[in-house]
Amino acid sequence: KWLDETEPPAGPTSSPTLARRRVTGGTQALLSALREDHLRPLQGGAFLRSDLGHEFLVPMEGVVTIGRFNRDTGRSPDIDLEYIDPRLSVSREHARLTAADGQFWLEDLGSHHGTRVNSERVLPGQKRALNDHDGISLGIVRLTFVLVE
């Protein structure tokens, strides 16, 4: 995974440039690096914030799986909620978040404890559009969807 960093402008009329550095160790290492560097999406980004203050970056394009580590297969979802879900109420493959053209949708993947957006159940296979500050419940885990303009 790559972490983008903004380098300061070289001169008074130069614009910032984007540098990249390699971050190894998976999603948790990337999140830790982001927290250490105090980075946020600079323009047009999104993230999920837990009630406990954890933040998970959401890409502006593509598909992200949300769940918890699968010990049987050794696979982790793109956003792993295991360490903030002590009761294991989040399924291994709980939900899918899709982003395209500045729009975001959340879909339940047949989870055991369900998915809710603003207290409304999202049925398996149903895509629910997300808006800034929507509340998301995955099992007992509570998240807020945040857009950065």
Short mmCIF file of C-alpha atoms in Angstrom, two decimals:
data_model
loop_
_atom_site.label_atom_id
_atom_site.label_comp_id
_atom_site.label_asym_id
_atom_site.label_seq_id
_atom_site.Cartn_x
_atom_site.Cartn_y
_atom_site.Cartn_z
CA LYS A 1 0.00 0.00 0.00
CA TRP A 2 1.18 3.50 -0.74
CA LEU A 3 0.78 6.54 1.44
CA ASP A 4 0.64 9.87 -0.37
CA GLU A 5 2.29 12.82 1.31
CA THR A 6 2.28 16.44 0.27
CA GLU A 7 5.70 18.06 -0.06
CA PRO A 8 5.97 21.80 0.55
CA PRO A 9 6.28 24.03 -2.52
CA ALA A 10 9.83 24.67 -3.75
CA GLY A 11 9.28 28.39 -4.31
CA PRO A 12 6.72 31.11 -3.66
CA THR A 13 4.74 30.37 -6.84
CA SER A 14 5.16 26.59 -6.85
CA SER A 15 2.26 24.33 -6.04
CA PRO A 16 2.62 21.41 -3.62
CA THR A 17 3.70 18.10 -5.10
CA LEU A 18 2.64 14.65 -4.02
CA ALA A 19 5.29 12.23 -2.77
CA ARG A 20 4.73 8.55 -2.13
CA ARG A 21 6.28 6.23 0.39
CA ARG A 22 5.78 2.52 0.83
CA VAL A 23 3.94 1.38 3.97
CA THR A 24 4.19 -2.34 4.74
CA GLY A 25 2.11 -4.37 7.16
CA GLY A 26 -1.38 -4.12 5.71
CA THR A 27 -4.33 -1.90 6.46
CA GLN A 28 -3.58 -1.40 10.16
CA ALA A 29 -0.04 -0.21 9.40
CA LEU A 30 -1.38 2.19 6.78
CA LEU A 31 -3.96 3.58 9.21
CA SER A 32 -1.30 3.96 11.88
CA ALA A 33 0.96 5.82 9.44
CA LEU A 34 -1.90 8.11 8.48
CA ARG A 35 -2.62 8.90 12.13
CA GLU A 36 1.07 9.53 12.85
CA ASP A 37 1.32 11.94 9.92
CA HIS A 38 -1.99 13.63 10.82
CA LEU A 39 -3.14 13.29 7.22
CA ARG A 40 -6.70 13.67 6.03
CA PRO A 41 -7.99 13.56 2.51
CA LEU A 42 -6.88 16.95 1.18
CA GLN A 43 -9.61 17.28 -1.40
CA GLY A 44 -12.71 15.23 -2.08
CA GLY A 45 -12.12 12.36 0.31
CA ALA A 46 -14.19 10.24 2.67
CA PHE A 47 -13.70 8.19 5.80
CA LEU A 48 -15.61 6.17 8.39
CA ARG A 49 -15.26 7.27 12.02
CA SER A 50 -16.11 4.89 14.85
CA ASP A 51 -17.76 5.98 18.09
CA LEU A 52 -14.40 5.16 19.70
CA GLY A 53 -12.59 7.66 17.45
CA HIS A 54 -10.98 5.25 14.98
CA GLU A 55 -10.95 6.47 11.38
CA PHE A 56 -10.90 4.34 8.23
CA LEU A 57 -10.14 6.01 4.90
CA VAL A 58 -12.52 5.25 2.03
CA PRO A 59 -11.22 5.49 -1.55
CA MET A 60 -13.06 7.84 -3.91
CA GLU A 61 -13.37 5.11 -6.57
CA GLY A 62 -13.72 1.36 -6.27
CA VAL A 63 -15.06 -1.29 -3.94
CA VAL A 64 -14.11 -1.84 -0.30
CA THR A 65 -15.11 -4.81 1.87
CA ILE A 66 -15.84 -4.21 5.55
CA GLY A 67 -15.66 -7.02 8.10
CA ARG A 68 -13.11 -8.73 10.31
CA PHE A 69 -10.09 -10.99 9.94
CA ASN A 70 -10.86 -14.56 8.81
CA ARG A 71 -8.58 -16.88 10.78
CA ASP A 72 -9.51 -19.87 8.59
CA THR A 73 -8.32 -18.29 5.35
CA GLY A 74 -5.88 -15.72 6.76
CA ARG A 75 -7.60 -12.95 4.79
CA SER A 76 -8.51 -9.51 6.05
CA PRO A 77 -11.17 -7.26 4.58
CA ASP A 78 -10.15 -3.85 3.29
CA ILE A 79 -11.56 -2.29 6.48
CA ASP A 80 -10.99 -4.67 9.39
CA LEU A 81 -13.20 -3.90 12.41
CA GLU A 82 -12.13 -6.86 14.54
CA TYR A 83 -10.08 -4.83 17.02
CA ILE A 84 -13.02 -2.48 17.79
CA ASP A 85 -15.61 -5.30 17.96
CA PRO A 86 -14.85 -7.42 21.06
CA ARG A 87 -18.15 -9.34 20.75
CA LEU A 88 -17.42 -10.33 17.11
CA SER A 89 -20.79 -8.98 15.97
CA VAL A 90 -19.29 -7.95 12.63
CA SER A 91 -19.24 -10.79 10.10
CA ARG A 92 -16.00 -11.69 8.32
CA GLU A 93 -17.45 -10.28 5.09
CA HIS A 94 -20.11 -7.99 6.50
CA ALA A 95 -20.64 -5.20 3.97
CA ARG A 96 -19.38 -3.71 0.73
CA LEU A 97 -18.86 0.01 0.17
CA THR A 98 -18.79 1.13 -3.46
CA ALA A 99 -17.58 4.55 -4.62
CA ALA A 100 -17.96 6.00 -8.11
CA ASP A 101 -18.26 9.53 -9.49
CA GLY A 102 -18.39 11.09 -6.02
CA GLN A 103 -21.26 8.84 -4.89
CA PHE A 104 -21.05 6.14 -2.20
CA TRP A 105 -23.25 3.07 -1.63
CA LEU A 106 -23.30 0.53 1.20
CA GLU A 107 -24.48 -3.05 0.68
CA ASP A 108 -24.97 -5.81 3.25
CA LEU A 109 -23.32 -9.11 2.25
CA GLY A 110 -25.70 -11.39 4.15
CA SER A 111 -24.24 -10.60 7.58
CA HIS A 112 -25.57 -12.36 10.67
CA HIS A 113 -26.22 -9.23 12.76
CA GLY A 114 -27.24 -6.91 9.94
CA THR A 115 -26.36 -3.51 8.57
CA ARG A 116 -28.21 -0.27 9.22
CA VAL A 117 -27.90 3.26 7.85
CA ASN A 118 -29.54 5.91 10.03
CA SER A 119 -31.36 3.09 11.89
CA GLU A 120 -32.89 1.72 8.66
CA ARG A 121 -32.03 -1.87 7.82
CA VAL A 122 -30.07 -2.49 4.62
CA LEU A 123 -31.18 -5.82 3.20
CA PRO A 124 -28.60 -8.22 1.75
CA GLY A 125 -27.89 -7.30 -1.86
CA GLN A 126 -29.61 -3.90 -1.53
CA LYS A 127 -27.41 -0.85 -2.17
CA ARG A 128 -28.07 2.14 0.07
CA ALA A 129 -26.73 5.58 -0.94
CA LEU A 130 -24.60 7.27 1.72
CA ASN A 131 -24.61 10.96 2.57
CA ASP A 132 -22.29 13.02 4.74
CA HIS A 133 -22.68 12.19 8.47
CA ASP A 134 -24.89 9.14 7.91
CA GLY A 135 -24.81 6.76 10.87
CA ILE A 136 -23.85 3.17 10.02
CA SER A 137 -24.34 0.17 12.30
CA LEU A 138 -22.57 -3.11 11.57
CA GLY A 139 -23.58 -5.47 14.36
CA ILE A 140 -22.82 -3.47 17.52
CA VAL A 141 -20.16 -1.32 15.81
CA ARG A 142 -21.27 2.26 15.16
CA LEU A 143 -19.63 4.32 12.42
CA THR A 144 -20.23 7.75 10.90
CA PHE A 145 -19.66 8.31 7.18
CA VAL A 146 -17.79 11.60 6.68
CA LEU A 147 -17.15 13.41 3.39
CA VAL A 148 -14.30 15.89 3.11
CA GLU A 149 -14.87 18.57 0.48
#
